[in-house]
Coordinates of C-alpha atoms and ligand atoms in Angstrom, one line a residue:
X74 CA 21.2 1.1 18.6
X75 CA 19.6 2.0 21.6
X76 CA 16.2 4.0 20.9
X77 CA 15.1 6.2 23.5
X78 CA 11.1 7.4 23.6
X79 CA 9.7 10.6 23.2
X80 CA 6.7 11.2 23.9
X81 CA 5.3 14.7 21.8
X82 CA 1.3 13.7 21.4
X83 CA -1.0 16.6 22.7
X84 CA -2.0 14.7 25.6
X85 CA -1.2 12.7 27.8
X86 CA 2.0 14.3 28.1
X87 CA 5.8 14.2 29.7
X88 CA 6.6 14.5 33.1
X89 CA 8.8 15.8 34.7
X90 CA 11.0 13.9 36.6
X91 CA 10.4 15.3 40.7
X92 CA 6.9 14.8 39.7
X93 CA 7.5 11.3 38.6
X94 CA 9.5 10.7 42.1
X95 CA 6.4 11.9 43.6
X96 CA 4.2 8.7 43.2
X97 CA 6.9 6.3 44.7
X98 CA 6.3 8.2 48.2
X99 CA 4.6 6.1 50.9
X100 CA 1.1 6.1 50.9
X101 CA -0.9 8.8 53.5
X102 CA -4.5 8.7 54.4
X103 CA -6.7 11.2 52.9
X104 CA -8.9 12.2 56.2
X105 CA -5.6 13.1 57.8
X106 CA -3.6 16.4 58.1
X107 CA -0.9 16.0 56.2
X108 CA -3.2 14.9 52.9
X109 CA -4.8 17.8 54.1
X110 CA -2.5 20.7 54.0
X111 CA -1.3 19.2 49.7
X112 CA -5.1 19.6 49.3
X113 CA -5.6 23.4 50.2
X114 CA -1.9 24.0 48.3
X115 CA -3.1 22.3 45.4
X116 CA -6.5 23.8 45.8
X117 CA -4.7 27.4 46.1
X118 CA -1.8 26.5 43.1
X119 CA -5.2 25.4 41.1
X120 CA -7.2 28.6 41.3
X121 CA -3.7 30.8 40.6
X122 CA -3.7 28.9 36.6
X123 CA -7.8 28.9 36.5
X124 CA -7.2 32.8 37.7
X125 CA -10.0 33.0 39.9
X126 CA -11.4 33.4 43.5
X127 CA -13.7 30.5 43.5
X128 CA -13.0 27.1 44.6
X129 CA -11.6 24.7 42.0
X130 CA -12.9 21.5 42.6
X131 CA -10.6 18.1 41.9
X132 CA -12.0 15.2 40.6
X133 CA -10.6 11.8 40.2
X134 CA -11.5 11.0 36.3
X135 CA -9.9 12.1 33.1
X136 CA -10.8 15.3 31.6
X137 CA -14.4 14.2 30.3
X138 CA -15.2 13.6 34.0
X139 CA -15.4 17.0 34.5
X140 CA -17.0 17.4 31.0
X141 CA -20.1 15.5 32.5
X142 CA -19.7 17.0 35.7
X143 CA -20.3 20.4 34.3
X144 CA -23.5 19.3 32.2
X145 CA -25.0 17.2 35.0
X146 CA -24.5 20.3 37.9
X147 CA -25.8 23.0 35.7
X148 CA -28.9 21.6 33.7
X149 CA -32.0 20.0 34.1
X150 CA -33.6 17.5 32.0
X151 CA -34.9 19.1 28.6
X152 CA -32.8 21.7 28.7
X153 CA -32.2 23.7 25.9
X154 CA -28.2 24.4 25.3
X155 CA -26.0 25.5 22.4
X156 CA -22.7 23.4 21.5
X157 CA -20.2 25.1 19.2
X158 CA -18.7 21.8 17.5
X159 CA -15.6 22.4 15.7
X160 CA -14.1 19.5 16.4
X161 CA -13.8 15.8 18.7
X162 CA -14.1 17.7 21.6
X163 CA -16.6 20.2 21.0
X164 CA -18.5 17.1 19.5
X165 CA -17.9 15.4 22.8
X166 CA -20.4 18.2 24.4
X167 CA -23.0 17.2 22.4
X168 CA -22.7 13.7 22.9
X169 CA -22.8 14.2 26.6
X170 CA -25.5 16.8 26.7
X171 CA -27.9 14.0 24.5
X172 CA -26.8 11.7 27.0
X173 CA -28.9 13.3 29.8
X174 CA -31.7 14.5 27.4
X175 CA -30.1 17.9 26.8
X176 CA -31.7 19.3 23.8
X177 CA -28.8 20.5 21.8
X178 CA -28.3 22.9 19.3
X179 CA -25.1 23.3 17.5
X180 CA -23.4 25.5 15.8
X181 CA -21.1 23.4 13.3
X182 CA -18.1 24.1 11.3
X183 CA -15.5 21.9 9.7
X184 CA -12.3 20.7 11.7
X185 CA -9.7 23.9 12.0
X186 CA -12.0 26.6 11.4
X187 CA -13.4 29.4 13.5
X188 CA -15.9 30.3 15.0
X189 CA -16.8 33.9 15.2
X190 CA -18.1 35.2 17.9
X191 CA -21.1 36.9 16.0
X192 CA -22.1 33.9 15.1
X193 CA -23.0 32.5 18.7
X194 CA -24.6 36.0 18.9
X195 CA -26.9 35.0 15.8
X196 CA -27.9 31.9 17.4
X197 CA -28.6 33.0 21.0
X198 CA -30.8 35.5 19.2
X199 CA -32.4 32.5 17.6
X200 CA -32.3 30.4 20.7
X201 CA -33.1 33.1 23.1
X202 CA -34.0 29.8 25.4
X203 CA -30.6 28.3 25.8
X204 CA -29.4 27.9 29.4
X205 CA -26.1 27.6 28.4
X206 CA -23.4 27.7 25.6
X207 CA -20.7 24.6 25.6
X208 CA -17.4 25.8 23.9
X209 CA -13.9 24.5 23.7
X210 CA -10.7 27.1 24.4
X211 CA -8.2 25.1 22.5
X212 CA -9.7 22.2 20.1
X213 CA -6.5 19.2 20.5
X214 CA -8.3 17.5 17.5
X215 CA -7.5 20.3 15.3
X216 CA -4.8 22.4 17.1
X217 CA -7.4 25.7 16.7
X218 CA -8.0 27.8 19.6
X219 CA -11.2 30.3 20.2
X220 CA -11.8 33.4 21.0
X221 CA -13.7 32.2 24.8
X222 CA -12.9 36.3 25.7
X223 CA -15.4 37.4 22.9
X224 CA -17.6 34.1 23.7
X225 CA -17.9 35.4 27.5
X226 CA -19.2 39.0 25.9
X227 CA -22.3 37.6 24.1
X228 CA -23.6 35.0 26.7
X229 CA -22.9 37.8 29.5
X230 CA -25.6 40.0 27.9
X231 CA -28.1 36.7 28.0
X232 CA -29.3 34.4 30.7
X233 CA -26.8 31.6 29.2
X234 CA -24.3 30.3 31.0
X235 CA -21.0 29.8 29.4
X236 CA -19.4 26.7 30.0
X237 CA -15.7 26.4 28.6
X238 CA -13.3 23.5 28.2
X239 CA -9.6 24.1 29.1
X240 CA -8.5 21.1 29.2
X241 CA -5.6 21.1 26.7
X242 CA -5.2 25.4 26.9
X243 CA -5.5 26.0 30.3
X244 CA -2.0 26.5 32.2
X245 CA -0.4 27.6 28.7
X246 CA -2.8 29.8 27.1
X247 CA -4.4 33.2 28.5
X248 CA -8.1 32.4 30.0
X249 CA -8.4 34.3 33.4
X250 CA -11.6 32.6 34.3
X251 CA -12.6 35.7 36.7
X252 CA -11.7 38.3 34.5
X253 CA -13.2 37.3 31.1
X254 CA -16.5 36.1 33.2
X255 CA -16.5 32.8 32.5
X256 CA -19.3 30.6 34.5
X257 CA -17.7 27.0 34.4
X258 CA -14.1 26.2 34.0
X259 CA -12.6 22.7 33.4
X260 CA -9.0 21.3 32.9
X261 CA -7.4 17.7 33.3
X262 CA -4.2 16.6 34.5
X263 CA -2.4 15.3 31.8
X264 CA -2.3 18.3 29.7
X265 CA -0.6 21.5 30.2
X266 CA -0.5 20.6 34.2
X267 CA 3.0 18.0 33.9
X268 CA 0.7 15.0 35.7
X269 CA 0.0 11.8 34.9
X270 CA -3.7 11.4 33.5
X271 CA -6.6 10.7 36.0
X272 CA -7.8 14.3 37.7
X273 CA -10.1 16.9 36.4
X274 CA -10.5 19.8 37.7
X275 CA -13.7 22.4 37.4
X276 CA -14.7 26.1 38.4
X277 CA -18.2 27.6 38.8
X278 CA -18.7 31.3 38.8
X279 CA -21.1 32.3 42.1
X280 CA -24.0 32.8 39.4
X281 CA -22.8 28.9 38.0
X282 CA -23.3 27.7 41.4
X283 CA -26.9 29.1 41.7
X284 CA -27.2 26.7 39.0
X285 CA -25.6 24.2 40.9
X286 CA -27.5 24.2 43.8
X287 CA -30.8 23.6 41.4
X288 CA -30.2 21.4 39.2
X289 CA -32.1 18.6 38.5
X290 CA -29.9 16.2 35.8
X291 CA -29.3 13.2 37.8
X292 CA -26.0 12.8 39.8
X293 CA -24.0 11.3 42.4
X294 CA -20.0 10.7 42.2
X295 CA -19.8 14.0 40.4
X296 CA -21.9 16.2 42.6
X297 CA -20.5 19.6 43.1
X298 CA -22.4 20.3 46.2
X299 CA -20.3 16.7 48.1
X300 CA -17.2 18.1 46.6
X301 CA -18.0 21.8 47.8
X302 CA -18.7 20.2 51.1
X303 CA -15.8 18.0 51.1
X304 CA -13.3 20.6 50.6
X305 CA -14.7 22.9 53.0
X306 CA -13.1 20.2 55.5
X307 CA -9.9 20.1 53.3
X308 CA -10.7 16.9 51.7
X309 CA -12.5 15.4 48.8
X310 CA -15.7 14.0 48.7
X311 CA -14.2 9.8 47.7
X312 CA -11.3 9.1 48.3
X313 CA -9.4 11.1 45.9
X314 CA -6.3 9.5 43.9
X315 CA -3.6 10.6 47.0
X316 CA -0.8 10.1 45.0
X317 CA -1.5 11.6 42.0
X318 CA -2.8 14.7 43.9
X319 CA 0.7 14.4 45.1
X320 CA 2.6 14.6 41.9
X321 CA 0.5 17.2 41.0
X322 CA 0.9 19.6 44.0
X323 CA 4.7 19.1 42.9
X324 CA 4.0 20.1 39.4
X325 CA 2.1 23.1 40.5
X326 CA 5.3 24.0 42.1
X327 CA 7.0 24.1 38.7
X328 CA 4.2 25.9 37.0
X329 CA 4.4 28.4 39.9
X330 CA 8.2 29.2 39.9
X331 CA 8.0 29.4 35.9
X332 CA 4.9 31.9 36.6
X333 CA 2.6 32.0 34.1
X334 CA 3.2 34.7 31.9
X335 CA 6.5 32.7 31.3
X336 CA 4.3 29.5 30.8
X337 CA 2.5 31.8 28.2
X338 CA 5.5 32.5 26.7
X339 CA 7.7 29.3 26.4
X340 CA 4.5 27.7 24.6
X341 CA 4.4 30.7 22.1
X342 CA 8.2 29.8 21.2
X343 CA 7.6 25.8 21.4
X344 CA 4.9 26.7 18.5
X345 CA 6.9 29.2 16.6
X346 CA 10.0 27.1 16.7
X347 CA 7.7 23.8 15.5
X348 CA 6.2 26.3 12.6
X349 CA 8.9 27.5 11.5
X350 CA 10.5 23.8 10.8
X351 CA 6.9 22.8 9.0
X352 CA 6.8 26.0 6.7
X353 CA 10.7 25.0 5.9
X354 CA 9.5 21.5 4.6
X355 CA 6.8 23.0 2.5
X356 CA 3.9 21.5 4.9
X357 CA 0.6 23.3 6.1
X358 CA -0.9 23.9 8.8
X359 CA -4.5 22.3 9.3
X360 CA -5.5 25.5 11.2
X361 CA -7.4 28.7 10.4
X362 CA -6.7 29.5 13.7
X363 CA -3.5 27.8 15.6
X364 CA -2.9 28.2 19.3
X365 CA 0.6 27.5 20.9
X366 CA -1.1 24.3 22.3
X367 CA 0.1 21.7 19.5
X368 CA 0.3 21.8 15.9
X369 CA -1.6 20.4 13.4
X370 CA 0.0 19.6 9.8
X371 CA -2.0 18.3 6.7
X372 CA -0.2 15.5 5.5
X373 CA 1.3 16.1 2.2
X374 CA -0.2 15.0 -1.2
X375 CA 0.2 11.0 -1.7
X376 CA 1.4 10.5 1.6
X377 CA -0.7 8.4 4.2
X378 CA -0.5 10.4 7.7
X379 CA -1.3 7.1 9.7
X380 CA 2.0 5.5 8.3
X381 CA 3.6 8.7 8.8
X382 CA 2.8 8.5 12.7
X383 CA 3.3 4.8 12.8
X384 CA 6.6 4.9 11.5
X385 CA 7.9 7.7 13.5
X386 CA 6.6 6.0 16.6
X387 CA 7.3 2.4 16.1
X388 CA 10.9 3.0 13.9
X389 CA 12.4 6.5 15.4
X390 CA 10.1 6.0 18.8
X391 CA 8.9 9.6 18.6
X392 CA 5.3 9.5 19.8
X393 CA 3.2 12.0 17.9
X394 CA -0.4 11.8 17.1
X395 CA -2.6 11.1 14.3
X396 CA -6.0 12.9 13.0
X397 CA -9.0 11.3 15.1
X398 CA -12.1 10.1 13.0
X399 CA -13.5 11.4 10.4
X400 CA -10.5 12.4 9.1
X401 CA -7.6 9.8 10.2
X402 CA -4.7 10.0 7.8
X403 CA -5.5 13.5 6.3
X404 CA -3.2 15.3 9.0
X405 CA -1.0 14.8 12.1
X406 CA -0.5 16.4 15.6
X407 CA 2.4 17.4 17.1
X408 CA 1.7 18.4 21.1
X409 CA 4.3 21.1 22.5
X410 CA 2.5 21.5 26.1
X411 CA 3.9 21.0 29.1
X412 CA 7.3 19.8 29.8
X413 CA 8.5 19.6 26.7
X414 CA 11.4 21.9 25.4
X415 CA 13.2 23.1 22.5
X416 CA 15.7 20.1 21.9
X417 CA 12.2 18.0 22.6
X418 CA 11.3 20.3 19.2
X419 CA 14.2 19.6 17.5
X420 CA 13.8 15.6 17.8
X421 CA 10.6 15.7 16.8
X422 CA 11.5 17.3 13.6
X423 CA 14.7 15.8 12.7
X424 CA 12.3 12.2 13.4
X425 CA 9.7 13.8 10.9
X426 CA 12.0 14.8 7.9
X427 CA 13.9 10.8 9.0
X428 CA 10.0 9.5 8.0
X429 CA 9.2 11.8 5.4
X430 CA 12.6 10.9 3.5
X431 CA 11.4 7.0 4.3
X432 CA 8.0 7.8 2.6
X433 CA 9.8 9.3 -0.5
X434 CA 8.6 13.1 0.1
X435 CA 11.1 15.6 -1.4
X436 CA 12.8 17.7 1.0
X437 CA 16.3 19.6 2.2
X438 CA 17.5 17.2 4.8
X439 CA 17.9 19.7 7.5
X440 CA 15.7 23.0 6.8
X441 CA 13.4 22.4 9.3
X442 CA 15.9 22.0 11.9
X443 CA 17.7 25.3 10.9
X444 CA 14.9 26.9 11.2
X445 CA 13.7 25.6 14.6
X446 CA 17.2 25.8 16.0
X447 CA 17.1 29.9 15.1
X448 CA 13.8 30.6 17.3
X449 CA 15.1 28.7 20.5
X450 CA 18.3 30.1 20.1
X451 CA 17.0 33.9 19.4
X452 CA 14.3 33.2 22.6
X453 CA 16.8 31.2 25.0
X454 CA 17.2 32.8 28.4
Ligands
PLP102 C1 -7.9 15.6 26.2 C2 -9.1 16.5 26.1 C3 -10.3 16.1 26.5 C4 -10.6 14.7 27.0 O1 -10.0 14.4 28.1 P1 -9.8 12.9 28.6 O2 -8.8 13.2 29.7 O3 -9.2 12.1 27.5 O4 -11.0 12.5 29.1 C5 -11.4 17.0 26.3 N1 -11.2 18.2 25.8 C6 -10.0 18.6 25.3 C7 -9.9 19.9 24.7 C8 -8.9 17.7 25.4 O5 -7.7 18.2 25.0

């Protein structure tokens, strides 16, 4: 049989295929004016998904690129910051924060669960010191996302900057980065953007880049102030990754003619449609709080959830993803960002009932499909 791939893991993730043509263009230089004129539109088609007025700088790293970039512009050493950890990648923060002798407090809850925002209140009280508060808009470990609106309320009545991670919500989520006051922005590529991974991308509010211009972490290929300067000429600061600056000025193209209240919207039935086929199997979300970003499901009782992902991937070819550590095998991830549509939906479920059935896990061949099939139909246009 001939087994085509899918690839559904939250990140990276597909792409689509003008962007893919993109990369097999000759190559241009970067100090010239064709390199140029991608740059500003990509600059432009950048600050239209972050929502704001200030420059978004591109950087040529994965997403944590711009993780460090955002603790290394903003902080000095000693530092007092708060992390809100509810996850991989709100535990990254902290690991990069003690990497430069940030002093970090955290607040800490088990994977899937919220965070309200009175308790960041609580402990800004407690921490009236903190120069800044490191939180995560939609958690890909878990599949939670957080309320970054209410977040941006408390720090805007402190001296603490608010520093959010977008990197899997941004493009398919609400987070109008002007608008809800947010001080530093970050996204990757290879998310909700369509584009291969290797950029980052990252936003400072004009109070962020007081901050910016201050700071005293050590830093060199990540310094704001060279990629400020460097895009004031319509270039970056290195020589940036032309071609996949390309693909992604392409890809902003699509986002642009889908707009993004419809981006907004197609994700919303992506997760509905990928819900409704769990509930019909009689499987849970991990979640207290699921986005539209992927979906996590706890894998069901006597099951092992690495098999489950190994199977699908290496027998069907459906490339999901597992839980990360500390909790490998206790759930799995299904990503629905980006380019990926309702039959995309549909494969993924039909492979997931196919393994299930393999592992002996009682089910209606079938239900989750119906039940997927009925949201894309009822929300096709
Ligand atoms: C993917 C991801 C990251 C890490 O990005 P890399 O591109 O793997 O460096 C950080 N935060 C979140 C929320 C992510 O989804």
């Amino acid at each position: 049989m001939i087994k085509k791939p899918y690839l559904l893991s939250p990140g990276p993730t597909p792409v689509p295929p003008e962007v893919r043509q993109v990369a097999a263009l000759p190559l241009i230089h970067h100090r010239g004016p064709e390199f140029s004129s991608i740059f500003r539109e990509v600059t432009e088609g950048l600050k239209h998904i972050f929502q704001t007025e200030q420059d978004v700088l591109t950087l040529t790293s994965s997403g944590s690129g711009a993780m460090e970039a955002a603790v290394v512009n903003i902080l000095a050493p000693g530092d007092k910051v708060l992390v809100l950890n509810a996850g991989k990648f709100g535990d990254r923060w902290g690991k990069i924060c003690r990497a430069y002798a940030v002093d970090v407090q955290e607040i800490k809850v088990p994977w899937g669960a919220d965070i309200p925002k009175e308790d960041l209140s609580e402990q800004l009280a407690a921490h009236p010191d903190a120069r800044a508060v490191f939180c995560t808009l939609s958690e890909t470990s878990t599949g939670t996302v957080y309320d970054i609106e209410g977040f941006a309320r408390v720090t805007a009545a402190t001296d603490a900057l608010l520093v959010v991670d977008g990197i899997s919500g941004l493009g398919a989520m609400p987070c109008p980065m002007d608008d809800w006051g947010l001080d530093v922005l970050i996204s990757g590529s290879q998310k909700s953007f369509m584009t291969p991974p290797g950029l980052a991308f990252i936003a400072f509010s004009p109070e962020a880049w007081r901050h910016v211009e201050s700071s005293r972490l050590p830093r060199f290929y990540f310094d704001a102030l060279a990629a400020r300067k460097g895009l004031q000429k319509q270039t970056s600061a290195w020589t940036p990754a032309i071609s996949l600056i390309r693909q992604l000025h392409k890809a902003l193209e699509i986002m642009q003619n889908i707009g993004l209240e419809g981006l907004f919207s197609h994700h919303r039935v992506m997760a509905e449609a990928t819900r409704a086929g769990i509930h019909a199997l009689g499987l849970e979300l991990l979640s207290e709080n699921p986005g539209t970003i992927l979906t996590a499901v706890k894998t069901p009782a006597g099951l092992d959830g690495n098999r489950l992902v190994k199977i699908m991937q290496e027998r069907y070819q459906v490339h999901i993803a597992g839980a990360q550590d500390p909790h490998k095998g206790k759930f799995f991830r299904i990503g629905h960002l980006g380019f990926t549509g309702g039959f995309d939906i549909i494969t993924a479920l039909t492979a997931l009932e196919m393994t299930l059935g393999d592992l002996g896990y009682a089910h209606k061949r079938g239900d989750s499909i119906r039940a997927a099939q009925a949201i894309i139909k009822e929300n096709w246009q």
